[in-house]
Amino acid sequence: MQLFLLLCLAVVAYTYVGYGIVITILVALRRWIKGRRPLPADDSYSPPVTLIIPAYNEMDCLPAKLSNSRALDYPAGQLRFLFVTEGSTDGSTAYLEALRDAGDSQISVLGGTERAGKVAAMNQAMQHVSTPLVVFSDANTQLNARAIRNLVRHFYDEGVGAVAGEKRIEVFDTEAAAGAGEGLYWKYESYLKRKDAELHTVVGAAGELFALRTRLYEPVETDTLLDDFMISLRIAGRGYRVEYEPEAYALERPSFSIVEEKKRKVRIAAGGFQSIRRLLYLLNGFRYGWLTFQYVSHRVLRWAVTPFLLPLIWLANLALVLGIEPLSPLAYGFWVLLFIGQCAFYGAAWLGYRLEHRQLRVKVLFVPFYFTFMNGCAILGFQRYWRGNTSGIWEKARRANDLQLAK
């Protein structure tokens, strides 16, 4: 029992802390041996780009998104906007078509009355792209001025197949615990992505902002829940690098509430299990080498292993404390302290959950609350996937700024 518990603890520690340490060391060694990969020194490399923006019922966001897109620092004649509004019922299509018909040649609109889902819309949109590069961005995000330039410069290297931008969460001091926890999570995730890219390749792009070579796009199954992840990993599996560009970022508000964040996390977790099944071939380390190491360490363990180990660790620790097997006084004291620590951690998570419902936020509780919440959602996501609930059409999540728009 002690050996089992120690192995489980080691896996969890490696998943959330150890991998960050290991990859930091590996990147430092790589820099010492090979140096950093060079990038173009100027902005002369600016090929034609299509910015695809899925916009199902996003009328509240479209004026701000258009203003932001037009302000991007990229030659106007080289940047086109393709809005995909399929199935929208809030006037989004009519609004964009009116701008196009008024002479805005930069805008194209792909409408339609039937809502087939984001993935089907993206597959259809790619059939209308003639530029060598395409960038995907969500309608409810704001990009920094040089986002397109900073993404595009990586494609100067023919070995780069896609580039992931950075997702940043705009969190205020009064933010909900779910939103604050999400912001902390993405800061650490961004650090890991920077190291992943420098070692070999990013293992999964964020759909808020990522770019790819048009010719490398493969139509995605329409029931796919994590289209951005599948697209980028399949490109990496074909031998191309997926780079990471932290100076191209999409700013987004966190989820409106715990309920909204839970729905989003459960869907992502279900998509994680779906992706693992469809990308089983990437587990062949003899063929994919570093990609397999990064994929297992950064994704598979976090999605499919550690969430299930956490309750097992608690139960095994409880069994040792109750005397299921003889222990030395020193070993028994260690396991008692560990059990007390676990109970205190989960107690803090529960307290954070209760206070959140009373609109009381204590920052010291954000980490235990969000950690427990995230792993609980992963288990619920597995249940959703197991039951076959993997439709590519889902209800649009409410973000924190939706309340202000509603007012």
Tab-separated table of C-alpha atoms in Angstrom:
chain	number	residue	atom	x	y	z
A	1	MET	CA	0.000	0.000	0.000
A	2	GLN	CA	2.827	2.402	0.850
A	3	LEU	CA	4.549	1.743	-2.479
A	4	PHE	CA	1.296	2.257	-4.373
A	5	LEU	CA	0.657	5.524	-2.560
A	6	LEU	CA	4.200	6.778	-3.185
A	7	LEU	CA	3.914	5.991	-6.901
A	8	CYS	CA	0.599	7.842	-7.142
A	9	LEU	CA	2.039	10.845	-5.316
A	10	ALA	CA	5.045	10.842	-7.643
A	11	VAL	CA	2.823	10.879	-10.742
A	12	VAL	CA	0.723	13.772	-9.409
A	13	ALA	CA	3.807	15.735	-8.354
A	14	TYR	CA	5.428	15.179	-11.740
A	15	THR	CA	2.275	16.235	-13.602
A	16	TYR	CA	1.839	19.572	-11.858
A	17	VAL	CA	5.356	20.493	-10.713
A	18	GLY	CA	7.935	17.997	-11.890
A	19	TYR	CA	7.335	18.391	-15.612
A	20	GLY	CA	7.825	22.139	-15.327
A	21	ILE	CA	11.171	21.559	-13.601
A	22	VAL	CA	12.288	18.848	-16.033
A	23	ILE	CA	11.462	20.824	-19.161
A	24	THR	CA	13.118	23.952	-17.755
A	25	ILE	CA	16.341	21.973	-17.304
A	26	LEU	CA	16.070	20.375	-20.755
A	27	VAL	CA	15.548	23.769	-22.412
A	28	ALA	CA	18.553	25.203	-20.578
A	29	LEU	CA	20.669	22.312	-21.881
A	30	ARG	CA	19.357	22.797	-25.407
A	31	ARG	CA	20.239	26.507	-25.338
A	32	TRP	CA	23.742	25.660	-24.144
A	33	ILE	CA	24.243	23.105	-26.933
A	34	LYS	CA	22.389	24.663	-29.890
A	35	GLY	CA	21.448	28.209	-28.915
A	36	ARG	CA	18.071	29.817	-29.637
A	37	ARG	CA	16.243	29.433	-32.937
A	38	PRO	CA	16.577	32.650	-34.985
A	39	LEU	CA	13.598	34.735	-36.138
A	40	PRO	CA	13.425	37.279	-38.993
A	41	ALA	CA	15.052	40.491	-37.826
A	42	ASP	CA	12.484	42.805	-39.440
A	43	ASP	CA	8.866	42.976	-40.611
A	44	SER	CA	9.583	42.474	-44.295
A	45	TYR	CA	8.045	38.973	-44.218
A	46	SER	CA	4.311	39.704	-44.448
A	47	PRO	CA	2.542	37.184	-46.748
A	48	PRO	CA	-1.247	37.323	-47.318
A	49	VAL	CA	-3.227	36.164	-44.277
A	50	THR	CA	-6.883	35.312	-43.697
A	51	LEU	CA	-8.206	35.953	-40.192
A	52	ILE	CA	-11.106	33.544	-39.573
A	53	ILE	CA	-13.506	34.533	-36.800
A	54	PRO	CA	-16.299	32.088	-35.862
A	55	ALA	CA	-19.141	34.343	-34.703
A	56	TYR	CA	-22.280	32.444	-33.791
A	57	ASN	CA	-24.688	34.986	-32.212
A	58	GLU	CA	-21.832	37.334	-31.294
A	59	MET	CA	-23.533	40.618	-32.208
A	60	ASP	CA	-22.649	42.083	-28.794
A	61	CYS	CA	-18.950	41.505	-29.518
A	62	LEU	CA	-18.706	42.207	-33.260
A	63	PRO	CA	-18.270	46.025	-33.256
A	64	ALA	CA	-15.393	45.765	-30.754
A	65	LYS	CA	-13.891	42.794	-32.609
A	66	LEU	CA	-14.034	44.639	-35.933
A	67	SER	CA	-12.448	47.738	-34.436
A	68	ASN	CA	-9.712	45.641	-32.883
A	69	SER	CA	-9.104	43.677	-36.113
A	70	ARG	CA	-8.840	46.816	-38.225
A	71	ALA	CA	-6.289	48.253	-35.799
A	72	LEU	CA	-3.939	45.286	-36.217
A	73	ASP	CA	-0.452	46.263	-37.375
A	74	TYR	CA	-0.335	44.382	-40.672
A	75	PRO	CA	-0.496	45.625	-44.277
A	76	ALA	CA	-4.203	46.120	-44.998
A	77	GLY	CA	-3.943	44.652	-48.479
A	78	GLN	CA	-2.404	41.493	-47.032
A	79	LEU	CA	-4.988	40.827	-44.310
A	80	ARG	CA	-8.536	39.595	-44.934
A	81	PHE	CA	-11.335	38.960	-42.446
A	82	LEU	CA	-13.626	35.958	-42.843
A	83	PHE	CA	-16.499	35.910	-40.351
A	84	VAL	CA	-18.374	32.623	-40.005
A	85	THR	CA	-21.864	33.370	-38.686
A	86	GLU	CA	-23.642	30.119	-39.642
A	87	GLY	CA	-27.005	29.739	-37.897
A	88	SER	CA	-26.860	33.125	-36.136
A	89	THR	CA	-30.224	34.602	-35.184
A	90	ASP	CA	-29.151	37.875	-33.553
A	91	GLY	CA	-28.498	39.952	-36.677
A	92	SER	CA	-24.762	39.218	-36.867
A	93	THR	CA	-24.884	38.140	-40.511
A	94	ALA	CA	-26.922	41.143	-41.648
A	95	TYR	CA	-24.637	43.536	-39.769
A	96	LEU	CA	-21.477	42.191	-41.396
A	97	GLU	CA	-23.020	41.871	-44.854
A	98	ALA	CA	-24.117	45.506	-44.674
A	99	LEU	CA	-20.528	46.573	-44.011
A	100	ARG	CA	-19.268	44.401	-46.862
A	101	ASP	CA	-21.906	45.709	-49.276
A	102	ALA	CA	-21.021	49.272	-48.271
A	103	GLY	CA	-17.582	48.729	-49.769
A	104	ASP	CA	-15.483	47.157	-47.035
A	105	SER	CA	-13.558	44.740	-49.256
A	106	GLN	CA	-11.538	43.430	-46.309
A	107	ILE	CA	-14.608	41.635	-44.912
A	108	SER	CA	-16.073	38.345	-46.115
A	109	VAL	CA	-19.058	36.642	-44.505
A	110	LEU	CA	-19.943	32.978	-44.511
A	111	GLY	CA	-23.509	32.777	-43.263
A	112	GLY	CA	-26.312	30.273	-43.613
A	113	THR	CA	-29.477	29.487	-41.721
A	114	GLU	CA	-28.461	26.096	-40.295
A	115	ARG	CA	-26.256	25.785	-37.233
A	116	ALA	CA	-23.945	22.839	-37.817
A	117	GLY	CA	-21.402	23.698	-35.108
A	118	LYS	CA	-18.073	25.490	-34.947
A	119	VAL	CA	-16.011	22.631	-36.399
A	120	ALA	CA	-18.272	22.172	-39.427
A	121	ALA	CA	-18.174	25.939	-39.935
A	122	MET	CA	-14.368	25.962	-39.788
A	123	ASN	CA	-14.151	23.096	-42.285
A	124	GLN	CA	-16.407	25.026	-44.637
A	125	ALA	CA	-14.550	28.293	-44.103
A	126	MET	CA	-11.208	26.726	-45.031
A	127	GLN	CA	-12.602	25.913	-48.467
A	128	HIS	CA	-12.878	29.664	-49.084
A	129	VAL	CA	-9.302	30.515	-48.023
A	130	SER	CA	-6.802	31.301	-50.775
A	131	THR	CA	-4.018	32.825	-48.676
A	132	PRO	CA	-0.989	30.707	-47.673
A	133	LEU	CA	-1.543	31.416	-43.982
A	134	VAL	CA	-4.677	31.470	-41.860
A	135	VAL	CA	-5.230	32.743	-38.317
A	136	PHE	CA	-8.142	31.683	-36.095
A	137	SER	CA	-9.476	33.978	-33.403
A	138	ASP	CA	-12.630	34.026	-31.272
A	139	ALA	CA	-15.101	36.871	-31.593
A	140	ASN	CA	-15.076	37.669	-27.869
A	141	THR	CA	-11.310	38.230	-27.654
A	142	GLN	CA	-9.137	41.276	-28.251
A	143	LEU	CA	-5.739	40.903	-29.935
A	144	ASN	CA	-2.660	43.036	-29.322
A	145	ALA	CA	-1.693	45.290	-32.224
A	146	ARG	CA	1.273	43.197	-33.427
A	147	ALA	CA	-0.410	39.820	-32.936
A	148	ILE	CA	-0.545	38.907	-36.643
A	149	ARG	CA	3.006	40.062	-37.355
A	150	ASN	CA	4.384	38.165	-34.376
A	151	LEU	CA	2.574	34.972	-35.395
A	152	VAL	CA	3.515	35.216	-39.057
A	153	ARG	CA	7.246	35.763	-38.527
A	154	HIS	CA	7.649	32.149	-37.375
A	155	PHE	CA	6.508	30.819	-40.771
A	156	TYR	CA	9.717	32.171	-42.276
A	157	ASP	CA	11.019	28.775	-41.148
A	158	GLU	CA	9.586	26.079	-43.431
A	159	GLY	CA	9.733	23.578	-40.562
A	160	VAL	CA	7.000	25.476	-38.702
A	161	GLY	CA	3.499	24.262	-39.480
A	162	ALA	CA	1.486	26.225	-36.907
A	163	VAL	CA	1.943	28.918	-34.271
A	164	ALA	CA	-0.010	29.175	-31.031
A	165	GLY	CA	-0.700	32.579	-29.581
A	166	GLU	CA	-1.042	33.224	-25.870
A	167	LYS	CA	-4.364	33.248	-24.061
A	168	ARG	CA	-4.533	35.850	-21.323
A	169	ILE	CA	-7.351	36.128	-18.796
A	170	GLU	CA	-8.358	39.636	-17.740
A	171	VAL	CA	-9.005	39.285	-14.016
A	172	PHE	CA	-9.980	42.064	-11.606
A	173	ASP	CA	-9.421	42.094	-7.821
A	174	THR	CA	-13.123	41.471	-7.215
A	175	GLU	CA	-13.233	38.542	-9.662
A	176	ALA	CA	-14.940	35.258	-8.831
A	177	ALA	CA	-12.738	32.479	-7.492
A	178	ALA	CA	-13.270	30.468	-10.691
A	179	GLY	CA	-12.103	33.392	-12.808
A	180	ALA	CA	-9.123	34.165	-10.603
A	181	GLY	CA	-8.115	30.523	-10.541
A	182	GLU	CA	-8.435	30.370	-14.311
A	183	GLY	CA	-6.068	33.331	-14.602
A	184	LEU	CA	-3.434	31.659	-12.408
A	185	TYR	CA	-3.794	28.412	-14.338
A	186	TRP	CA	-3.207	30.118	-17.695
A	187	LYS	CA	-0.116	31.933	-16.436
A	188	TYR	CA	1.500	28.606	-15.560
A	189	GLU	CA	0.188	27.007	-18.754
A	190	SER	CA	1.737	29.812	-20.813
A	191	TYR	CA	5.094	29.211	-19.124
A	192	LEU	CA	4.941	25.499	-20.000
A	193	LYS	CA	4.030	26.288	-23.601
A	194	ARG	CA	7.034	28.577	-23.966
A	195	LYS	CA	9.298	25.799	-22.729
A	196	ASP	CA	7.530	23.163	-24.859
A	197	ALA	CA	8.084	25.224	-27.989
A	198	GLU	CA	11.739	25.845	-27.248
A	199	LEU	CA	12.431	22.182	-26.520
A	200	HIS	CA	10.567	20.804	-29.559
A	201	THR	CA	6.929	21.761	-30.151
A	202	VAL	CA	3.813	23.067	-28.440
A	203	VAL	CA	1.369	20.273	-27.596
A	204	GLY	CA	-1.915	22.013	-28.272
A	205	ALA	CA	-2.896	25.497	-29.394
A	206	ALA	CA	-5.575	27.644	-27.755
A	207	GLY	CA	-8.509	28.347	-30.069
A	208	GLU	CA	-8.576	32.007	-29.023
A	209	LEU	CA	-5.569	32.650	-31.284
A	210	PHE	CA	-3.539	30.310	-33.475
A	211	ALA	CA	-2.164	30.282	-37.003
A	212	LEU	CA	-1.259	27.584	-39.508
A	213	ARG	CA	-0.189	26.970	-43.065
A	214	THR	CA	-3.367	26.651	-45.112
A	215	ARG	CA	-2.076	23.642	-47.048
A	216	LEU	CA	-1.598	21.670	-43.809
A	217	TYR	CA	-5.195	21.966	-42.664
A	218	GLU	CA	-7.058	18.668	-42.525
A	219	PRO	CA	-10.874	18.673	-42.138
A	220	VAL	CA	-11.737	17.799	-38.555
A	221	GLU	CA	-14.469	15.391	-37.473
A	222	THR	CA	-17.551	17.529	-36.867
A	223	ASP	CA	-18.178	16.086	-33.392
A	224	THR	CA	-14.714	17.201	-32.230
A	225	LEU	CA	-14.795	19.119	-28.956
A	226	LEU	CA	-11.206	20.431	-28.978
A	227	ASP	CA	-10.707	21.398	-32.613
A	228	ASP	CA	-7.730	23.666	-31.911
A	229	PHE	CA	-5.943	20.890	-30.035
A	230	MET	CA	-6.636	18.261	-32.697
A	231	ILE	CA	-5.576	20.505	-35.589
A	232	SER	CA	-2.279	21.526	-33.980
A	233	LEU	CA	-1.364	18.013	-32.725
A	234	ARG	CA	-2.043	16.429	-36.098
A	235	ILE	CA	0.249	18.985	-37.697
A	236	ALA	CA	2.936	18.183	-35.102
A	237	GLY	CA	2.407	14.481	-35.770
A	238	ARG	CA	3.251	15.082	-39.430
A	239	GLY	CA	6.704	16.302	-38.447
A	240	TYR	CA	6.121	20.067	-38.347
A	241	ARG	CA	6.810	22.192	-35.283
A	242	VAL	CA	4.059	24.110	-33.543
A	243	GLU	CA	5.692	27.277	-32.241
A	244	TYR	CA	4.534	29.497	-29.381
A	245	GLU	CA	4.398	33.283	-29.558
A	246	PRO	CA	3.680	34.989	-26.210
A	247	GLU	CA	3.828	38.419	-27.867
A	248	ALA	CA	0.732	37.519	-29.898
A	249	TYR	CA	-2.025	37.292	-27.337
A	250	ALA	CA	-5.800	37.157	-27.094
A	251	LEU	CA	-7.276	38.912	-24.085
A	252	GLU	CA	-10.436	37.301	-22.749
A	253	ARG	CA	-12.676	37.722	-19.748
A	254	PRO	CA	-13.084	34.695	-17.448
A	255	SER	CA	-16.260	32.673	-17.149
A	256	PHE	CA	-19.311	34.474	-15.779
A	257	SER	CA	-19.735	32.109	-12.826
A	258	ILE	CA	-18.719	28.769	-11.362
A	259	VAL	CA	-21.622	27.169	-13.221
A	260	GLU	CA	-20.397	28.505	-16.575
A	261	GLU	CA	-16.791	27.570	-15.809
A	262	LYS	CA	-17.883	24.082	-14.811
A	263	LYS	CA	-19.688	23.562	-18.138
A	264	ARG	CA	-16.605	24.754	-20.009
A	265	LYS	CA	-14.175	22.601	-18.023
A	266	VAL	CA	-16.331	19.471	-18.343
A	267	ARG	CA	-16.549	19.967	-22.117
A	268	ILE	CA	-12.765	20.467	-22.350
A	269	ALA	CA	-12.153	17.337	-20.276
A	270	ALA	CA	-14.527	15.293	-22.437
A	271	GLY	CA	-12.686	16.652	-25.455
A	272	GLY	CA	-9.403	15.627	-23.875
A	273	PHE	CA	-10.485	11.984	-23.639
A	274	GLN	CA	-11.861	12.156	-27.177
A	275	SER	CA	-8.544	13.557	-28.411
A	276	ILE	CA	-6.461	10.949	-26.594
A	277	ARG	CA	-8.426	8.195	-28.305
A	278	ARG	CA	-8.068	9.782	-31.750
A	279	LEU	CA	-4.384	10.508	-31.243
A	280	LEU	CA	-3.360	7.135	-29.844
A	281	TYR	CA	-0.631	6.888	-32.481
A	282	LEU	CA	1.225	9.770	-30.809
A	283	LEU	CA	1.919	7.498	-27.813
A	284	ASN	CA	4.496	5.663	-29.921
A	285	GLY	CA	7.659	7.163	-28.478
A	286	PHE	CA	9.897	5.168	-30.815
A	287	ARG	CA	8.409	7.053	-33.773
A	288	TYR	CA	7.546	10.477	-32.339
A	289	GLY	CA	10.274	10.877	-29.700
A	290	TRP	CA	10.123	14.272	-27.988
A	291	LEU	CA	6.537	14.828	-29.133
A	292	THR	CA	5.394	11.700	-27.273
A	293	PHE	CA	7.300	12.747	-24.144
A	294	GLN	CA	5.742	16.223	-24.174
A	295	TYR	CA	2.255	14.986	-25.096
A	296	VAL	CA	2.153	12.413	-22.284
A	297	SER	CA	3.744	14.697	-19.683
A	298	HIS	CA	1.772	17.839	-20.454
A	299	ARG	CA	-1.592	16.478	-21.577
A	300	VAL	CA	-2.299	12.777	-21.085
A	301	LEU	CA	-1.271	12.667	-17.419
A	302	ARG	CA	-3.172	15.847	-16.584
A	303	TRP	CA	-6.372	14.875	-18.394
A	304	ALA	CA	-6.591	11.117	-18.020
A	305	VAL	CA	-4.468	10.019	-15.055
A	306	THR	CA	-4.035	12.455	-12.158
A	307	PRO	CA	-7.742	13.346	-11.703
A	308	PHE	CA	-8.407	9.684	-10.904
A	309	LEU	CA	-5.308	9.282	-8.742
A	310	LEU	CA	-6.304	12.075	-6.339
A	311	PRO	CA	-9.256	10.250	-4.719
A	312	LEU	CA	-7.220	7.022	-4.706
A	313	ILE	CA	-4.419	8.818	-2.849
A	314	TRP	CA	-6.850	10.068	-0.214
A	315	LEU	CA	-8.423	6.620	0.257
A	316	ALA	CA	-5.063	4.812	0.373
A	317	ASN	CA	-3.748	7.370	2.860
A	318	LEU	CA	-6.848	6.870	5.012
A	319	ALA	CA	-6.340	3.105	4.929
A	320	LEU	CA	-2.772	3.493	6.199
A	321	VAL	CA	-3.860	5.838	8.974
A	322	LEU	CA	-6.526	3.313	10.042
A	323	GLY	CA	-3.844	0.615	10.277
A	324	ILE	CA	-4.532	-1.573	7.252
A	325	GLU	CA	-0.885	-2.664	7.371
A	326	PRO	CA	1.805	-2.497	10.086
A	327	LEU	CA	3.994	0.600	9.999
A	328	SER	CA	6.982	1.890	11.920
A	329	PRO	CA	6.253	4.897	14.181
A	330	LEU	CA	8.182	7.176	11.828
A	331	ALA	CA	6.289	5.983	8.717
A	332	TYR	CA	2.959	6.169	10.538
A	333	GLY	CA	3.658	9.745	11.607
A	334	PHE	CA	4.503	10.706	8.035
A	335	TRP	CA	1.264	9.272	6.653
A	336	VAL	CA	-0.781	10.928	9.404
A	337	LEU	CA	0.731	14.322	8.563
A	338	LEU	CA	0.091	13.758	4.857
A	339	PHE	CA	-3.518	12.823	5.536
A	340	ILE	CA	-4.030	15.901	7.691
A	341	GLY	CA	-2.502	18.012	4.909
A	342	GLN	CA	-4.831	16.504	2.318
A	343	CYS	CA	-7.886	17.104	4.509
A	344	ALA	CA	-6.809	20.697	5.133
A	345	PHE	CA	-6.270	21.280	1.387
A	346	TYR	CA	-9.653	19.885	0.372
A	347	GLY	CA	-11.264	21.641	3.315
A	348	ALA	CA	-9.867	24.931	2.017
A	349	ALA	CA	-11.237	24.071	-1.441
A	350	TRP	CA	-14.688	23.391	0.038
A	351	LEU	CA	-14.566	26.621	2.040
A	352	GLY	CA	-13.628	28.558	-1.101
A	353	TYR	CA	-16.591	26.995	-2.897
A	354	ARG	CA	-19.003	27.932	-0.093
A	355	LEU	CA	-17.700	31.489	0.197
A	356	GLU	CA	-17.937	31.919	-3.573
A	357	HIS	CA	-21.675	31.266	-3.417
A	358	ARG	CA	-21.923	34.031	-0.824
A	359	GLN	CA	-19.956	36.438	-3.021
A	360	LEU	CA	-17.021	36.343	-0.575
A	361	ARG	CA	-13.578	35.841	-2.170
A	362	VAL	CA	-10.435	34.940	-0.230
A	363	LYS	CA	-7.357	34.829	-2.474
A	364	VAL	CA	-5.539	32.208	-0.396
A	365	LEU	CA	-8.363	29.777	-1.230
A	366	PHE	CA	-8.203	30.271	-5.012
A	367	VAL	CA	-5.507	27.653	-5.648
A	368	PRO	CA	-6.997	24.743	-3.612
A	369	PHE	CA	-10.479	25.577	-4.881
A	370	TYR	CA	-9.528	25.756	-8.563
A	371	PHE	CA	-7.230	22.720	-8.399
A	372	THR	CA	-9.955	20.572	-6.869
A	373	PHE	CA	-12.610	22.062	-9.125
A	374	MET	CA	-10.544	21.431	-12.269
A	375	ASN	CA	-9.841	17.798	-11.421
A	376	GLY	CA	-13.442	17.176	-10.421
A	377	CYS	CA	-14.536	18.532	-13.794
A	378	ALA	CA	-12.066	16.153	-15.476
A	379	ILE	CA	-13.820	13.169	-13.895
A	380	LEU	CA	-17.217	14.542	-14.955
A	381	GLY	CA	-15.785	15.063	-18.431
A	382	PHE	CA	-14.824	11.401	-18.598
A	383	GLN	CA	-18.393	10.485	-17.682
A	384	ARG	CA	-19.694	12.731	-20.443
A	385	TYR	CA	-17.313	11.198	-22.980
A	386	TRP	CA	-18.104	7.640	-21.836
A	387	ARG	CA	-21.806	8.300	-22.364
A	388	GLY	CA	-21.140	9.473	-25.905
A	389	ASN	CA	-22.180	13.092	-25.329
A	390	THR	CA	-19.648	14.618	-27.737
A	391	SER	CA	-21.699	16.807	-30.044
A	392	GLY	CA	-19.726	19.513	-31.807
A	393	ILE	CA	-22.605	21.908	-31.139
A	394	TRP	CA	-22.676	23.357	-27.662
A	395	GLU	CA	-24.266	26.246	-25.826
A	396	LYS	CA	-22.146	29.375	-25.931
A	397	ALA	CA	-20.628	29.993	-22.504
A	398	ARG	CA	-21.290	33.302	-20.773
A	399	ARG	CA	-18.189	35.310	-19.945
A	400	ALA	CA	-17.740	37.777	-17.105
A	401	ASN	CA	-18.352	40.795	-19.347
A	402	ASP	CA	-21.716	39.444	-20.562
A	403	LEU	CA	-23.390	40.763	-17.421
A	404	GLN	CA	-22.256	44.290	-18.233
A	405	LEU	CA	-23.459	43.934	-21.826
A	406	ALA	CA	-26.832	42.694	-20.612
A	407	LYS	CA	-27.210	45.786	-18.438
